Coordinates of C-alpha atoms and ligand atoms in Angstrom, one line a residue:
M1 CA -57.5 -53.1 25.3
K2 CA -57.5 -56.9 25.5
F3 CA -55.9 -59.1 22.9
F4 CA -57.1 -62.5 21.6
A5 CA -54.9 -64.7 19.4
D6 CA -56.9 -65.5 16.2
T7 CA -55.5 -69.0 15.6
G8 CA -56.0 -72.7 16.0
D9 CA -52.2 -73.2 16.4
V10 CA -51.4 -74.0 20.0
A11 CA -47.7 -73.3 19.6
E12 CA -48.5 -69.8 18.5
I13 CA -50.9 -69.4 21.4
R14 CA -48.2 -70.5 23.9
E15 CA -45.8 -68.0 22.3
I16 CA -48.2 -65.1 22.7
Q17 CA -49.0 -66.1 26.2
S18 CA -45.3 -66.2 27.1
M19 CA -45.1 -62.6 25.9
G20 CA -47.8 -61.7 28.4
L21 CA -50.2 -60.6 25.6
L22 CA -52.8 -63.4 25.7
D23 CA -56.3 -62.5 27.1
G24 CA -58.1 -65.2 25.1
V25 CA -58.3 -67.0 21.8
T26 CA -60.6 -67.0 18.8
T27 CA -61.0 -69.8 16.2
N28 CA -63.2 -70.3 13.2
P29 CA -63.8 -73.2 10.9
S30 CA -61.0 -72.0 8.5
L31 CA -58.4 -71.8 11.3
I32 CA -59.4 -75.3 12.5
A33 CA -59.1 -76.7 9.0
K34 CA -55.6 -75.0 8.8
S35 CA -54.6 -76.7 12.1
G36 CA -55.3 -80.1 10.5
R37 CA -56.5 -81.4 13.9
Q38 CA -59.8 -82.5 15.5
F39 CA -61.9 -79.4 16.4
K40 CA -62.9 -80.5 20.0
D41 CA -59.3 -81.6 20.8
V42 CA -57.9 -78.2 19.7
I43 CA -60.5 -76.2 21.8
K44 CA -59.8 -78.4 24.8
E45 CA -56.1 -77.9 24.6
I46 CA -56.4 -74.1 24.1
C47 CA -58.7 -73.9 27.2
G48 CA -56.0 -75.6 29.1
I49 CA -53.5 -72.9 28.1
T50 CA -55.7 -69.8 28.9
D51 CA -58.5 -69.0 31.4
G52 CA -59.6 -66.3 29.0
P53 CA -62.5 -66.7 26.6
V54 CA -61.9 -69.2 23.8
S55 CA -64.3 -68.8 20.9
A56 CA -65.5 -72.0 19.2
E57 CA -67.7 -71.6 16.2
V58 CA -70.8 -73.6 15.5
A59 CA -70.9 -75.2 12.0
A60 CA -74.6 -75.5 11.5
L61 CA -76.7 -72.8 9.9
D62 CA -80.1 -73.7 11.5
Y63 CA -81.1 -72.8 15.0
E64 CA -81.9 -76.3 16.3
T65 CA -78.6 -77.8 15.2
M66 CA -76.7 -74.7 16.3
M67 CA -78.1 -75.1 19.8
K68 CA -77.1 -78.8 19.9
E69 CA -73.6 -78.0 18.7
A70 CA -73.4 -75.1 21.3
D71 CA -74.3 -77.6 24.0
V72 CA -71.4 -79.8 23.1
L73 CA -69.0 -76.9 22.7
R74 CA -69.8 -75.2 26.0
K75 CA -69.3 -78.5 27.9
I76 CA -65.6 -78.7 26.7
A77 CA -64.5 -76.1 29.3
K78 CA -66.1 -73.2 31.3
N79 CA -64.2 -70.6 29.3
V80 CA -65.6 -71.7 25.9
T81 CA -67.4 -68.8 24.1
V82 CA -69.9 -70.0 21.5
K83 CA -69.5 -68.3 18.2
V84 CA -72.5 -67.9 15.9
P85 CA -72.9 -66.3 12.5
L86 CA -74.8 -63.0 12.1
T87 CA -78.0 -64.5 10.7
V88 CA -81.5 -64.7 12.0
D89 CA -80.9 -68.2 13.3
G90 CA -77.5 -67.1 14.7
L91 CA -79.2 -64.3 16.6
R92 CA -81.9 -66.6 17.9
A93 CA -79.2 -68.9 19.2
C94 CA -77.4 -65.9 20.7
K95 CA -80.5 -64.9 22.6
A96 CA -81.2 -68.3 23.9
L97 CA -77.6 -69.1 24.9
S98 CA -76.9 -65.7 26.4
G99 CA -80.2 -66.1 28.4
D100 CA -78.8 -69.1 30.2
G101 CA -75.4 -67.6 30.9
T102 CA -73.3 -68.8 28.0
M103 CA -70.9 -66.2 26.5
V104 CA -71.7 -65.7 22.8
N105 CA -69.5 -64.2 20.1
V106 CA -71.5 -63.1 17.1
T107 CA -69.3 -63.2 14.1
L108 CA -69.2 -62.1 10.4
C109 CA -70.5 -58.6 11.3
F110 CA -70.1 -56.0 8.4
S111 CA -72.6 -53.3 9.3
P112 CA -73.6 -51.1 12.3
N113 CA -77.2 -52.4 12.1
Q114 CA -76.0 -56.0 12.4
A115 CA -74.0 -55.0 15.5
L116 CA -77.1 -53.4 17.0
L117 CA -79.0 -56.6 16.5
A118 CA -76.3 -58.7 18.1
A119 CA -76.3 -56.3 21.2
K120 CA -80.1 -56.6 21.4
A121 CA -79.7 -60.4 21.3
G122 CA -77.4 -60.2 24.3
A123 CA -74.1 -61.0 22.6
H124 CA -71.1 -60.8 24.9
F125 CA -68.9 -60.1 21.8
I126 CA -69.6 -58.6 18.4
S127 CA -66.9 -59.4 15.8
P128 CA -66.8 -56.8 13.0
F129 CA -64.4 -57.9 10.3
V130 CA -62.3 -54.9 9.4
G131 CA -59.8 -56.5 7.0
R132 CA -62.4 -58.0 4.8
L133 CA -64.1 -54.6 4.5
D134 CA -60.8 -53.0 3.6
D135 CA -60.3 -55.8 1.0
I136 CA -63.3 -54.6 -0.9
H137 CA -62.2 -50.9 -0.6
L138 CA -64.6 -50.0 2.2
D139 CA -63.4 -48.6 5.6
G140 CA -63.3 -51.2 8.3
M141 CA -62.4 -48.7 11.0
E142 CA -65.4 -46.5 10.1
L143 CA -67.5 -49.5 11.1
I144 CA -65.7 -49.8 14.5
S145 CA -66.3 -46.1 15.2
E146 CA -70.0 -46.4 14.3
I147 CA -70.5 -49.5 16.5
R148 CA -68.7 -47.7 19.4
Q149 CA -71.0 -44.7 19.1
I150 CA -74.2 -46.9 18.9
Y151 CA -73.2 -49.1 21.9
D152 CA -72.3 -46.0 23.9
N153 CA -75.6 -44.2 22.9
Y154 CA -77.6 -47.0 24.4
D155 CA -75.2 -48.3 27.1
Y156 CA -75.0 -51.8 25.5
D157 CA -72.6 -54.1 27.4
T158 CA -71.7 -56.0 24.3
N159 CA -67.9 -55.9 23.8
I160 CA -66.5 -54.8 20.4
L161 CA -64.0 -57.5 19.3
V162 CA -62.2 -56.2 16.3
A163 CA -61.6 -59.1 13.9
S164 CA -60.0 -59.8 10.6
V165 CA -57.1 -57.7 11.8
R166 CA -54.3 -57.6 9.2
T167 CA -51.9 -54.9 10.4
A168 CA -50.5 -53.2 13.5
N169 CA -52.2 -50.1 12.3
H170 CA -55.6 -51.8 12.6
I171 CA -54.8 -52.4 16.3
K172 CA -53.7 -48.8 16.9
E173 CA -56.8 -47.3 15.2
A174 CA -59.1 -49.7 17.0
A175 CA -57.5 -48.7 20.4
L176 CA -57.9 -45.0 19.6
I177 CA -61.6 -45.5 18.8
G178 CA -62.0 -47.4 22.1
A179 CA -62.8 -50.9 20.9
D180 CA -62.7 -53.3 23.8
Y181 CA -60.8 -56.2 22.2
A182 CA -58.9 -57.1 19.1
T183 CA -58.3 -60.6 17.8
A184 CA -55.3 -60.9 15.5
P185 CA -52.9 -63.5 14.0
A186 CA -49.8 -64.1 16.1
S187 CA -47.7 -62.4 13.5
V188 CA -49.6 -59.1 13.9
L189 CA -49.5 -59.3 17.7
K190 CA -45.7 -59.9 17.6
S191 CA -45.2 -57.0 15.2
L192 CA -46.6 -54.5 17.7
V193 CA -43.2 -54.5 19.6
K194 CA -41.2 -53.6 16.5
H195 CA -39.8 -50.1 15.7
P196 CA -36.7 -49.6 13.6
L197 CA -35.4 -46.8 15.9
T198 CA -35.6 -49.3 18.8
D199 CA -33.4 -51.7 16.9
K200 CA -31.0 -48.9 15.9
G201 CA -30.9 -47.6 19.5
I202 CA -30.1 -51.0 20.9
E203 CA -27.3 -51.4 18.3
G204 CA -25.7 -48.1 19.4
F205 CA -26.0 -49.0 23.1
V206 CA -24.5 -52.4 22.6
A207 CA -21.5 -50.9 20.7
D208 CA -20.9 -48.2 23.3
W209 CA -21.2 -50.6 26.3
K210 CA -18.6 -52.8 24.7
K211 CA -16.2 -49.8 24.6
T212 CA -16.5 -49.4 28.4
G213 CA -15.1 -52.8 28.9
Q214 CA -17.4 -53.3 31.9
S215 CA -19.8 -56.0 33.0
I216 CA -22.8 -55.7 35.2
I217 CA -22.7 -59.2 36.7
Ligands
G3P301 O1 -61.7 -65.1 13.3 C1 -62.4 -64.2 12.4 C2 -61.5 -63.3 11.6 O2 -60.5 -62.7 12.4 C3 -61.0 -63.8 10.3 O3 -60.0 -63.0 9.7 O4 -58.2 -62.7 8.1 O5 -59.9 -64.5 7.7 O6 -60.5 -62.1 7.4 P1 -59.6 -63.1 8.1

């Protein structure tokens, strides 16, 4: 399973990369607003940190302006993935951009049928938002299972990029289902290493090693 950092914070991205966990980055308008920086500058800097796909989202809602924005975004670096919303115009843009070799991430997916349409439009990534479904007491992971089954039934190449990840458990369940990618905040990616028994075990080993009075180097 590949991991993307879901952030516009370059310090966080460097930290995840130093842990060997970074396969790419996703951003969205809310994350760019949170960074307080110029959108294109942030995307350019991130593309200098990773060779993996870096999702940059269009701001327009109509097809023509989306295409103009996509043209600016994809010129920033060769690993820019254009992110479009799951709307009729977004799917039209996906079809056109994918047709000429641009990687497209279709975002704000909340149903299996929406995911089916994105695959038919040639999306490289579909981003189902599991956390936001859980927030309204629906089952985000059920959506991931259903999309997995549909894509496997028809051999679609579109990659399932689990988004709106809030917990380590989301990552585990997505991996068990066979999702291709997960994008998560740095805090969630860093939490994957944690287990209280690991900490307790280290404490015991450190104490016992001290008793031996030895040193390895
Ligand atoms: O990048 C899209 C998605 O991951 C947003 O997550 O936490 O705002 O629902 P969230």
